[in-house]
Amino acid sequence: MHVVEEPFLTRDFILSILRPAEVTTDRPFRTLRQHHAASPGIVIHVRMAGGRLAGRLTLYSSLNADAARAYRLQEFDTAKSLASHAVKLERSRWARVIKDAITSLSMRLPDDPFDDDAPAGLRAYAETCRRSTWRGLEHGGLVRDWLAQSRAWLDEDVDDRPALVDAIETLTREAERVRAEVLSEEKCRATTFFGVVQRMSISVAEIEGDSGEALLVQREDLERQGLAMVGQAVALLQEAMPSGGSFTLAMPAALLEPPKFDEPPSPYKSISDEGGILVTDLPNRDLNWVERELSREPAAVPASPLRLR
């Protein structure tokens, strides 16, 4: 398994880092731009099958997340330097490879992300978002958010996958080089855990990393971002706040090499037509999850008001 950061982020994720745990507008991002603490981004005009315009998608180099954090911590010169390097990555030939892949893929998509003709990945993403009360269901917005994730174009543009993987690896390597040059140890107050969602219950999800280490997160935190799917690559950004406590943000990540199982694969990926799990041999970690769910007390939740006598 090889998971790395997404080379590009949407404005929403940058705002989540700039203003943790706050509901905000685009105004703080405009402030970043006015102070040269954010890059212009890459603008992609999304056209669906038939040529219908489905809005504009703007992607920003992942260095903008570091710049937003530096700006929040009043390290303004650092934020400007990171944003300046972000501009160079957004104008690189590797960025153009990804932009072309997104443009090409969008022109093959139906207007409705829930349509049977839509790619399986898009339908799964839309269904995940529909289950979450935190996201809207405007079809164009769902399509743009899905196209922003590398999973969309890595899975669908099979012929271009080697070039896309090379572009992601190069952009990631360049971003890490910039961080090493610009950020000191004192300024690196955030860490990121990369992994894949391997198991989920109704309330929690387990994200397993390259080394087999696993972290548990609230399933709701993944659903807010449309990431509550087994097999989804996730980056868990964790930051210690100056005033105390910590902040965790779940973001999509790029899965360049799928997991290699030393034991039988997770049964959560093999569901029978009757809705049951087909299993002959359970790995220990899966067995623990199944036993925990079976031991849970059944609970009835009223779906409508109950009449009282």
Short mmCIF file of C-alpha atoms in Angstrom, two decimals:
data_model
loop_
_atom_site.label_atom_id
_atom_site.label_comp_id
_atom_site.label_asym_id
_atom_site.label_seq_id
_atom_site.Cartn_x
_atom_site.Cartn_y
_atom_site.Cartn_z
CA MET A 1 0.00 0.00 0.00
CA HIS A 2 1.30 3.43 -0.94
CA VAL A 3 -0.75 6.45 0.17
CA VAL A 4 0.40 10.06 -0.23
CA GLU A 5 -1.20 13.47 0.14
CA GLU A 6 -3.47 14.84 -2.56
CA PRO A 7 -1.38 17.23 -4.68
CA PHE A 8 -4.31 19.66 -4.85
CA LEU A 9 -7.02 20.70 -2.39
CA THR A 10 -10.29 22.56 -2.67
CA ARG A 11 -10.88 25.91 -1.02
CA ASP A 12 -13.10 24.29 1.63
CA PHE A 13 -10.23 22.22 3.03
CA ILE A 14 -7.92 25.23 3.13
CA LEU A 15 -10.58 27.20 5.01
CA SER A 16 -10.97 24.29 7.45
CA ILE A 17 -7.29 24.61 8.30
CA LEU A 18 -7.37 28.40 8.40
CA ARG A 19 -10.42 28.46 10.68
CA PRO A 20 -10.57 25.07 12.47
CA ALA A 21 -14.01 23.91 13.64
CA GLU A 22 -15.65 27.08 12.36
CA VAL A 23 -18.40 27.60 9.79
CA THR A 24 -17.08 30.35 7.57
CA THR A 25 -17.53 32.06 4.21
CA ASP A 26 -15.07 32.64 1.38
CA ARG A 27 -14.12 36.01 2.85
CA PRO A 28 -11.17 34.71 4.93
CA PHE A 29 -9.75 33.07 1.81
CA ARG A 30 -10.00 36.35 -0.07
CA THR A 31 -8.02 37.89 2.80
CA LEU A 32 -5.31 35.28 2.27
CA ARG A 33 -5.17 36.13 -1.42
CA GLN A 34 -4.99 39.87 -0.72
CA HIS A 35 -1.98 39.29 1.56
CA HIS A 36 -0.30 36.94 -0.95
CA ALA A 37 -0.70 34.03 1.48
CA ALA A 38 -2.59 31.83 -0.99
CA SER A 39 -1.98 30.95 -4.63
CA PRO A 40 -4.44 31.64 -7.48
CA GLY A 41 -5.13 27.94 -8.02
CA ILE A 42 -5.93 25.99 -11.17
CA VAL A 43 -9.29 26.77 -12.75
CA ILE A 44 -11.07 23.92 -14.55
CA HIS A 45 -14.36 24.52 -16.38
CA VAL A 46 -16.29 21.31 -15.85
CA ARG A 47 -18.31 20.22 -18.88
CA MET A 48 -20.49 17.13 -18.65
CA ALA A 49 -21.47 14.69 -21.41
CA GLY A 50 -23.14 16.66 -24.17
CA GLY A 51 -21.09 19.76 -23.40
CA ARG A 52 -23.28 21.15 -20.61
CA LEU A 53 -21.30 23.47 -18.34
CA ALA A 54 -21.44 22.23 -14.73
CA GLY A 55 -19.60 25.06 -13.02
CA ARG A 56 -16.00 25.83 -12.27
CA LEU A 57 -13.63 23.75 -10.16
CA THR A 58 -10.63 25.51 -8.62
CA LEU A 59 -7.83 23.42 -7.16
CA TYR A 60 -4.98 24.70 -5.03
CA SER A 61 -1.56 23.21 -4.35
CA SER A 62 -1.39 21.35 -1.04
CA LEU A 63 1.20 23.92 0.10
CA ASN A 64 -1.72 26.32 0.58
CA ALA A 65 -2.78 24.26 3.61
CA ASP A 66 0.61 24.94 5.22
CA ALA A 67 0.38 28.60 4.22
CA ALA A 68 -3.09 28.89 5.80
CA ARG A 69 -1.80 27.38 9.06
CA ALA A 70 1.21 29.71 9.07
CA TYR A 71 -1.05 32.72 8.48
CA ARG A 72 -3.34 31.67 11.35
CA LEU A 73 -0.28 31.46 13.61
CA GLN A 74 0.75 34.95 12.44
CA GLU A 75 3.84 33.66 10.63
CA PHE A 76 3.08 35.88 7.66
CA ASP A 77 6.45 35.73 5.87
CA THR A 78 6.34 31.93 6.01
CA ALA A 79 2.80 31.93 4.59
CA LYS A 80 3.86 34.17 1.70
CA SER A 81 6.86 31.98 0.91
CA LEU A 82 4.75 28.81 0.87
CA ALA A 83 2.12 30.45 -1.36
CA SER A 84 4.84 31.60 -3.77
CA HIS A 85 6.12 28.05 -4.13
CA ALA A 86 2.52 26.82 -4.54
CA VAL A 87 2.16 29.04 -7.62
CA LYS A 88 5.13 27.32 -9.25
CA LEU A 89 3.66 23.86 -8.66
CA GLU A 90 0.28 24.93 -10.05
CA ARG A 91 1.97 26.14 -13.23
CA SER A 92 4.09 23.02 -13.67
CA ARG A 93 3.68 20.45 -16.44
CA TRP A 94 2.70 17.85 -13.82
CA ALA A 95 -0.24 20.00 -12.82
CA ARG A 96 -1.30 20.21 -16.48
CA VAL A 97 -1.33 16.40 -16.71
CA ILE A 98 -3.82 16.25 -13.83
CA LYS A 99 -5.89 19.14 -15.17
CA ASP A 100 -6.20 17.44 -18.57
CA ALA A 101 -7.28 14.17 -16.91
CA ILE A 102 -10.02 15.93 -14.91
CA THR A 103 -11.26 17.79 -17.98
CA SER A 104 -11.33 14.60 -20.06
CA LEU A 105 -13.15 12.62 -17.37
CA SER A 106 -15.79 15.29 -16.75
CA MET A 107 -16.86 15.22 -20.40
CA ARG A 108 -17.79 11.54 -20.04
CA LEU A 109 -20.01 12.00 -16.99
CA PRO A 110 -23.83 12.12 -17.06
CA ASP A 111 -25.65 15.11 -15.58
CA ASP A 112 -26.98 13.06 -12.66
CA PRO A 113 -24.30 11.54 -10.35
CA PHE A 114 -26.92 9.01 -9.16
CA ASP A 115 -27.57 7.81 -12.72
CA ASP A 116 -26.86 4.15 -13.52
CA ASP A 117 -24.51 5.31 -16.29
CA ALA A 118 -22.36 7.29 -13.84
CA PRO A 119 -19.03 5.71 -12.77
CA ALA A 120 -19.34 3.46 -9.72
CA GLY A 121 -16.97 5.69 -7.76
CA LEU A 122 -19.09 8.78 -8.40
CA ARG A 123 -22.31 6.98 -7.43
CA ALA A 124 -20.71 5.71 -4.20
CA TYR A 125 -19.46 9.20 -3.37
CA ALA A 126 -22.87 10.75 -4.05
CA GLU A 127 -24.63 8.13 -1.91
CA THR A 128 -22.18 8.73 0.94
CA CYS A 129 -22.83 12.46 0.77
CA ARG A 130 -26.58 11.89 0.65
CA ARG A 131 -26.39 10.02 3.97
CA SER A 132 -24.62 12.95 5.57
CA THR A 133 -26.61 15.94 6.75
CA TRP A 134 -23.53 18.14 6.42
CA ARG A 135 -23.37 18.35 2.62
CA GLY A 136 -25.70 19.65 -0.03
CA LEU A 137 -26.95 17.54 -2.90
CA GLU A 138 -26.57 19.98 -5.78
CA HIS A 139 -25.54 17.61 -8.56
CA GLY A 140 -22.93 19.88 -10.13
CA GLY A 141 -21.31 20.45 -6.75
CA LEU A 142 -21.16 16.72 -6.03
CA VAL A 143 -19.50 16.06 -9.39
CA ARG A 144 -16.94 18.84 -8.89
CA ASP A 145 -16.07 17.66 -5.38
CA TRP A 146 -15.59 14.10 -6.66
CA LEU A 147 -13.42 15.24 -9.58
CA ALA A 148 -11.18 17.07 -7.10
CA GLN A 149 -10.14 13.72 -5.59
CA SER A 150 -7.38 11.69 -7.22
CA ARG A 151 -9.44 8.52 -6.73
CA ALA A 152 -11.80 9.76 -9.47
CA TRP A 153 -9.29 10.14 -12.27
CA LEU A 154 -6.83 7.46 -11.14
CA ASP A 155 -9.59 4.83 -11.23
CA GLU A 156 -11.30 6.01 -14.40
CA ASP A 157 -8.38 7.09 -16.63
CA VAL A 158 -6.68 3.69 -16.67
CA ASP A 159 -4.62 4.41 -19.81
CA ASP A 160 -3.14 7.57 -18.31
CA ARG A 161 -2.60 6.11 -14.83
CA PRO A 162 1.23 5.79 -15.05
CA ALA A 163 1.54 9.45 -16.09
CA LEU A 164 -0.90 10.53 -13.36
CA VAL A 165 0.92 8.52 -10.68
CA ASP A 166 4.21 10.08 -11.79
CA ALA A 167 2.65 13.56 -11.62
CA ILE A 168 1.30 12.97 -8.10
CA GLU A 169 4.60 11.56 -6.83
CA THR A 170 6.57 14.44 -8.34
CA LEU A 171 4.26 17.12 -6.94
CA THR A 172 4.30 15.45 -3.52
CA ARG A 173 8.09 15.24 -3.56
CA GLU A 174 8.40 18.90 -4.55
CA ALA A 175 5.97 19.99 -1.85
CA GLU A 176 7.93 18.07 0.79
CA ARG A 177 11.15 19.69 -0.40
CA VAL A 178 9.61 23.16 -0.02
CA ARG A 179 8.37 22.35 3.48
CA ALA A 180 11.83 21.16 4.48
CA GLU A 181 13.32 24.45 3.25
CA VAL A 182 10.71 26.89 4.57
CA LEU A 183 9.38 25.32 7.76
CA SER A 184 11.49 24.91 10.87
CA GLU A 185 10.82 22.27 13.51
CA GLU A 186 9.13 24.89 15.67
CA LYS A 187 6.74 25.74 12.86
CA CYS A 188 5.83 22.12 12.03
CA ARG A 189 3.03 21.74 14.53
CA ALA A 190 0.90 19.40 12.44
CA THR A 191 1.31 15.75 11.54
CA THR A 192 -0.57 13.65 8.99
CA PHE A 193 -1.46 9.96 9.17
CA PHE A 194 -2.05 8.30 5.80
CA GLY A 195 -4.06 5.13 5.41
CA VAL A 196 -7.04 3.36 3.91
CA VAL A 197 -10.48 2.82 5.45
CA GLN A 198 -10.48 -0.91 6.12
CA ARG A 199 -13.41 -1.42 8.52
CA MET A 200 -16.50 0.51 9.52
CA SER A 201 -19.28 0.11 12.04
CA ILE A 202 -22.32 2.33 12.44
CA SER A 203 -20.33 4.77 14.59
CA VAL A 204 -16.58 4.38 13.98
CA ALA A 205 -14.16 3.64 11.17
CA GLU A 206 -10.69 2.09 11.25
CA ILE A 207 -7.99 3.57 9.04
CA GLU A 208 -5.00 1.32 8.49
CA GLY A 209 -1.60 2.68 7.46
CA ASP A 210 1.32 1.24 5.51
CA SER A 211 2.92 -0.35 8.56
CA GLY A 212 -0.30 -1.97 9.79
CA GLU A 213 -0.85 0.69 12.44
CA ALA A 214 -4.51 1.67 12.64
CA LEU A 215 -6.42 4.68 13.96
CA LEU A 216 -10.08 4.83 14.94
CA VAL A 217 -12.11 7.89 13.94
CA GLN A 218 -15.74 8.82 14.19
CA ARG A 219 -17.54 7.62 11.08
CA GLU A 220 -19.42 10.92 11.02
CA ASP A 221 -16.14 12.80 10.51
CA LEU A 222 -15.57 10.80 7.31
CA GLU A 223 -19.18 11.15 6.15
CA ARG A 224 -18.92 14.94 6.34
CA GLN A 225 -16.24 14.78 3.66
CA GLY A 226 -17.78 11.95 1.61
CA LEU A 227 -14.98 9.57 2.70
CA ALA A 228 -16.97 6.92 4.59
CA MET A 229 -16.23 4.09 2.14
CA VAL A 230 -14.18 0.94 2.63
CA GLY A 231 -11.08 1.24 0.44
CA GLN A 232 -11.04 5.05 0.53
CA ALA A 233 -7.59 6.58 1.03
CA VAL A 234 -7.62 9.12 3.86
CA ALA A 235 -5.19 11.66 5.28
CA LEU A 236 -5.82 12.46 8.95
CA LEU A 237 -4.30 15.85 9.70
CA GLN A 238 -3.70 16.32 13.42
CA GLU A 239 -2.62 19.63 14.90
CA ALA A 240 -1.92 20.66 18.49
CA MET A 241 -3.57 24.03 19.10
CA PRO A 242 -1.62 26.79 20.89
CA SER A 243 -4.47 27.33 23.37
CA GLY A 244 -4.63 23.63 24.24
CA GLY A 245 -6.40 20.63 22.83
CA SER A 246 -5.99 19.32 19.32
CA PHE A 247 -7.67 19.49 15.93
CA THR A 248 -8.18 16.58 13.53
CA LEU A 249 -9.32 16.93 9.93
CA ALA A 250 -10.08 13.99 7.62
CA MET A 251 -9.12 14.69 4.02
CA PRO A 252 -8.93 12.55 0.87
CA ALA A 253 -5.53 11.10 -0.02
CA ALA A 254 -4.01 9.56 -3.14
CA LEU A 255 -3.83 5.75 -3.23
CA LEU A 256 -1.00 4.98 -5.65
CA GLU A 257 -0.67 1.30 -4.79
CA PRO A 258 -3.52 -0.77 -3.31
CA PRO A 259 -3.04 -2.74 -0.07
CA LYS A 260 -1.40 -6.16 -0.27
CA PHE A 261 -3.06 -8.58 2.10
CA ASP A 262 -0.89 -11.07 3.98
CA GLU A 263 -4.12 -12.63 5.24
CA PRO A 264 -7.58 -13.03 3.70
CA PRO A 265 -9.07 -9.73 2.50
CA SER A 266 -11.64 -7.89 4.58
CA PRO A 267 -15.10 -9.52 4.40
CA TYR A 268 -16.67 -6.07 4.29
CA LYS A 269 -15.98 -6.00 0.55
CA SER A 270 -17.86 -9.24 -0.25
CA ILE A 271 -21.56 -8.88 0.38
CA SER A 272 -23.98 -11.50 -0.94
CA ASP A 273 -27.19 -10.69 -2.82
CA GLU A 274 -29.13 -11.40 0.36
CA GLY A 275 -27.11 -8.79 2.25
CA GLY A 276 -24.98 -11.27 4.22
CA ILE A 277 -21.19 -11.41 4.51
CA LEU A 278 -19.63 -14.43 2.81
CA VAL A 279 -16.71 -15.56 4.95
CA THR A 280 -14.64 -18.73 5.24
CA ASP A 281 -11.73 -17.37 7.27
CA LEU A 282 -11.72 -14.12 9.26
CA PRO A 283 -8.54 -12.17 10.02
CA ASN A 284 -8.19 -11.41 13.73
CA ARG A 285 -8.84 -7.70 13.32
CA ASP A 286 -12.07 -8.35 11.38
CA LEU A 287 -13.12 -10.98 13.90
CA ASN A 288 -12.84 -8.43 16.70
CA TRP A 289 -15.11 -6.06 14.81
CA VAL A 290 -17.72 -8.72 14.12
CA GLU A 291 -17.71 -9.91 17.74
CA ARG A 292 -18.12 -6.36 19.00
CA GLU A 293 -21.09 -5.72 16.72
CA LEU A 294 -22.74 -9.03 17.65
CA SER A 295 -22.41 -8.23 21.36
CA ARG A 296 -24.07 -4.83 20.96
CA GLU A 297 -27.49 -4.58 22.60
CA PRO A 298 -30.19 -4.21 19.93
CA ALA A 299 -31.87 -0.84 20.00
CA ALA A 300 -35.10 0.32 18.35
CA VAL A 301 -35.06 3.90 17.08
CA PRO A 302 -38.47 5.46 16.32
CA ALA A 303 -38.61 6.82 12.77
CA SER A 304 -41.81 8.80 13.42
CA PRO A 305 -43.63 10.23 16.46
CA LEU A 306 -45.20 7.57 18.69
CA ARG A 307 -48.73 7.88 20.01
CA LEU A 308 -48.91 7.91 23.80
CA ARG A 309 -52.03 6.77 25.67
#
